[in-house]
């Protein structure tokens, strides 16, 4: 099973992901994120010098095309993940230059096929994440980059995504068996995305938790 570990900020931990056989490392370029890469010591020079084998995925939220492409080139990113309100046309412009993942925040009762339909021709992959805070009786507020909580994965059971997709949103270290069952049932499942539930502090992963999770699902 393919795995993406997002919110990476330390070169030594990225190298450890490579040793563990993780396929994707997410680098967040959203200034409001606690894992915003520029808050830490990891630099584009570090990443380029190391000639990493792992696929680096740049995460952006409503960023300009010019800035995305500048960062893709500067950091030599393998892929881009668009986690904001980017239009299909904007996604097409990005995907003309780099493999593009469009993330969607899944809310209760969403018509996902209708939601993703306009993007089918313009992106390479999808990501489904929990983007709502509060409860059913409270006013819902969209949260860019996820909430650290899970959505109802059964929402995807009858959805023809047409594209490979990442499953994200509050995946826990103890969710390995649950993820394996889900992956077996979803023909377009591509990878699982883990982040905050595997951290000691924002941007600093507990690598033993990551390893234990990988041992269970791979």
Coordinates of C-alpha atoms in Angstrom, one line a residue:
X1 CA 0.0 0.0 0.0
X2 CA 1.3 3.5 -0.9
X3 CA 1.7 6.0 1.9
X4 CA 2.0 9.8 2.0
X5 CA 3.3 11.4 5.2
X6 CA 2.4 15.0 5.2
X7 CA 3.6 18.0 7.1
X8 CA 7.3 17.0 6.9
X9 CA 9.8 19.6 8.1
X10 CA 13.0 17.7 8.9
X11 CA 15.5 16.3 6.5
X12 CA 16.5 13.4 8.8
X13 CA 12.9 12.3 9.1
X14 CA 12.4 12.5 5.3
X15 CA 15.4 10.2 5.0
X16 CA 13.8 7.9 7.5
X17 CA 10.7 7.7 5.4
X18 CA 12.8 6.7 2.5
X19 CA 14.3 3.9 4.6
X20 CA 10.8 2.7 5.6
X21 CA 9.6 2.6 2.0
X22 CA 7.2 5.5 2.1
X23 CA 6.4 6.8 -1.3
X24 CA 5.4 10.4 -0.7
X25 CA 6.5 13.2 1.7
X26 CA 4.2 16.3 1.9
X27 CA 5.7 19.7 2.3
X28 CA 3.2 22.4 3.3
X29 CA 3.5 25.8 1.7
X30 CA 0.4 27.3 3.3
X31 CA 1.5 30.2 5.7
X32 CA -1.4 29.6 8.1
X33 CA -0.5 26.0 8.7
X34 CA 1.4 25.1 11.9
X35 CA 3.5 23.0 9.6
X36 CA 4.3 25.8 7.1
X37 CA 7.7 24.8 5.8
X38 CA 9.2 28.3 6.2
X39 CA 8.7 28.2 9.9
X40 CA 11.3 25.5 10.1
X41 CA 14.9 25.0 9.1
X42 CA 14.3 22.8 6.0
X43 CA 15.3 24.7 2.8
X44 CA 15.0 24.1 -0.9
X45 CA 18.8 23.9 -1.0
X46 CA 18.7 21.0 1.5
X47 CA 16.1 19.1 -0.5
X48 CA 17.9 19.6 -3.9
X49 CA 21.3 18.7 -2.5
X50 CA 20.1 15.5 -1.0
X51 CA 18.6 14.2 -4.3
X52 CA 15.8 12.5 -2.5
X53 CA 14.3 9.3 -3.9
X54 CA 11.0 9.9 -2.2
X55 CA 8.3 11.9 -4.1
X56 CA 7.9 15.3 -2.6
X57 CA 4.4 16.8 -2.7
X58 CA 3.9 20.5 -2.3
X59 CA 0.7 21.4 -0.5
X60 CA -0.9 24.8 -1.5
X61 CA -4.1 26.6 -0.5
X62 CA -5.4 29.3 -3.0
X63 CA -1.9 30.2 -4.1
X64 CA -1.2 32.0 -7.3
X65 CA -0.1 30.0 -10.4
X66 CA 3.1 31.9 -10.6
X67 CA 4.1 31.2 -7.0
X68 CA 3.2 27.5 -7.3
X69 CA 5.4 27.0 -10.3
X70 CA 8.2 29.0 -8.8
X71 CA 8.2 26.8 -5.7
X72 CA 7.9 23.6 -7.8
X73 CA 11.0 24.6 -9.7
X74 CA 12.9 25.9 -6.6
X75 CA 12.2 22.8 -4.5
X76 CA 12.1 20.3 -7.4
X77 CA 8.7 19.0 -6.3
X78 CA 7.4 15.8 -7.8
X79 CA 3.7 16.7 -7.3
X80 CA 1.4 19.5 -6.2
X81 CA -1.6 19.1 -3.9
X82 CA -4.2 21.9 -4.2
X83 CA -6.2 22.1 -0.9
X84 CA -8.2 25.3 -1.3
X85 CA -11.0 26.6 -3.6
X86 CA -9.0 26.2 -6.8
X87 CA -11.2 26.2 -10.0
X88 CA -11.0 23.5 -12.6
X89 CA -9.4 25.9 -15.0
X90 CA -6.7 26.8 -12.4
X91 CA -6.1 23.1 -11.8
X92 CA -5.7 22.6 -15.5
X93 CA -3.0 25.3 -15.6
X94 CA -1.1 23.7 -12.8
X95 CA -1.4 20.2 -14.2
X96 CA 0.0 21.3 -17.5
X97 CA 3.3 21.6 -15.6
X98 CA 3.3 19.1 -12.8
X99 CA 1.3 16.1 -11.5
X100 CA -1.6 17.6 -9.6
X101 CA -3.8 16.3 -6.8
X102 CA -7.0 18.1 -6.0
X103 CA -8.2 17.8 -2.4
X104 CA -11.8 17.9 -1.4
X105 CA -13.3 18.4 2.0
X106 CA -16.0 15.9 2.6
X107 CA -19.0 16.9 4.5
X108 CA -22.0 14.8 5.6
X109 CA -24.5 14.4 2.8
X110 CA -22.2 15.8 0.1
X111 CA -22.8 14.6 -3.5
X112 CA -19.2 13.8 -4.2
X113 CA -19.6 12.8 -7.8
X114 CA -21.2 16.1 -8.5
X115 CA -18.5 17.9 -6.5
X116 CA -15.6 16.3 -8.4
X117 CA -17.1 16.1 -11.8
X118 CA -15.9 19.5 -13.1
X119 CA -12.3 18.5 -12.3
X120 CA -12.2 15.1 -13.9
X121 CA -10.4 16.3 -17.1
X122 CA -8.0 18.6 -15.4
X123 CA -6.3 16.9 -12.5
X124 CA -4.4 13.6 -12.1
X125 CA -5.6 12.5 -8.7
X126 CA -8.0 13.4 -5.9
X127 CA -7.7 13.5 -2.1
X128 CA -10.6 13.2 0.2
X129 CA -10.3 14.7 3.6
X130 CA -12.5 15.8 6.5
X131 CA -12.9 19.6 6.2
X132 CA -15.6 20.4 8.7
X133 CA -15.5 21.2 12.4
X134 CA -18.4 21.2 14.8
X135 CA -21.2 18.7 14.9
X136 CA -24.4 18.2 12.9
X137 CA -26.3 20.8 14.9
X138 CA -23.6 23.5 14.7
X139 CA -22.8 25.7 11.8
X140 CA -20.1 24.1 9.7
X141 CA -16.9 25.9 8.9
X142 CA -14.5 24.8 6.2
X143 CA -11.0 24.2 7.4
X144 CA -8.2 24.3 4.8
X145 CA -5.8 21.4 5.1
X146 CA -8.0 19.2 7.2
X147 CA -9.0 19.0 10.9
X148 CA -7.3 16.0 12.2
X149 CA -10.6 14.2 12.3
X150 CA -12.0 11.5 10.1
X151 CA -15.0 11.7 7.8
X152 CA -17.4 8.8 7.1
X153 CA -15.4 6.7 4.7
X154 CA -18.6 5.0 3.6
X155 CA -19.4 8.3 1.8
X156 CA -17.1 6.9 -1.0
X157 CA -18.7 3.5 -1.3
X158 CA -20.8 4.3 -4.3
X159 CA -18.8 7.1 -5.8
X160 CA -17.1 6.6 -9.2
X161 CA -14.1 8.9 -8.6
X162 CA -12.7 8.2 -12.1
X163 CA -9.3 9.1 -10.7
X164 CA -6.9 7.4 -8.2
X165 CA -7.4 9.0 -4.8
X166 CA -5.7 9.5 -1.5
X167 CA -7.6 8.9 1.7
X168 CA -6.8 11.5 4.3
X169 CA -8.2 13.1 7.5
X170 CA -7.4 12.0 11.0
X171 CA -5.9 8.6 10.2
X172 CA -4.7 7.1 13.5
X173 CA -1.7 4.8 14.3
X174 CA -4.3 2.2 15.2
X175 CA -6.3 2.4 12.0
X176 CA -4.1 0.1 9.9
X177 CA -6.6 -2.8 9.7
X178 CA -9.4 -0.4 8.9
X179 CA -7.4 1.2 6.1
X180 CA -6.6 -2.2 4.6
X181 CA -10.2 -3.2 4.5
X182 CA -11.2 0.2 2.9
X183 CA -8.4 -0.1 0.3
X184 CA -9.6 -3.6 -0.7
X185 CA -13.1 -2.3 -1.3
X186 CA -12.2 0.8 -3.3
X187 CA -11.0 0.2 -6.8
X188 CA -9.6 3.7 -7.3
X189 CA -7.9 3.9 -3.9
X190 CA -4.3 5.0 -4.5
X191 CA -2.6 5.9 -1.2
X192 CA -3.3 6.7 2.5
X193 CA -2.2 10.1 3.8
X194 CA -1.2 10.5 7.4
X195 CA -0.1 13.6 9.4
X196 CA -1.1 15.1 12.8
X197 CA -2.0 11.9 14.6
X198 CA 1.6 10.7 14.1
X199 CA 3.3 13.7 15.6
X200 CA 5.3 14.6 18.7
X201 CA 4.7 18.3 17.8
X202 CA 3.5 20.1 14.7
X203 CA 5.9 19.1 11.9
X204 CA 7.8 16.6 14.0
X205 CA 6.8 13.0 13.4
X206 CA 6.9 10.1 15.9
X207 CA 8.8 7.8 13.6
X208 CA 8.1 4.8 15.7
X209 CA 4.4 5.3 15.3
X210 CA 4.9 5.7 11.6
X211 CA 6.9 2.5 11.4
X212 CA 4.3 0.5 13.4
X213 CA 1.5 1.7 11.1
X214 CA 3.6 0.8 8.0
X215 CA 4.3 -2.6 9.4
X216 CA 0.6 -3.3 9.7
X217 CA -0.5 -2.1 6.3
X218 CA 2.4 -3.1 4.0

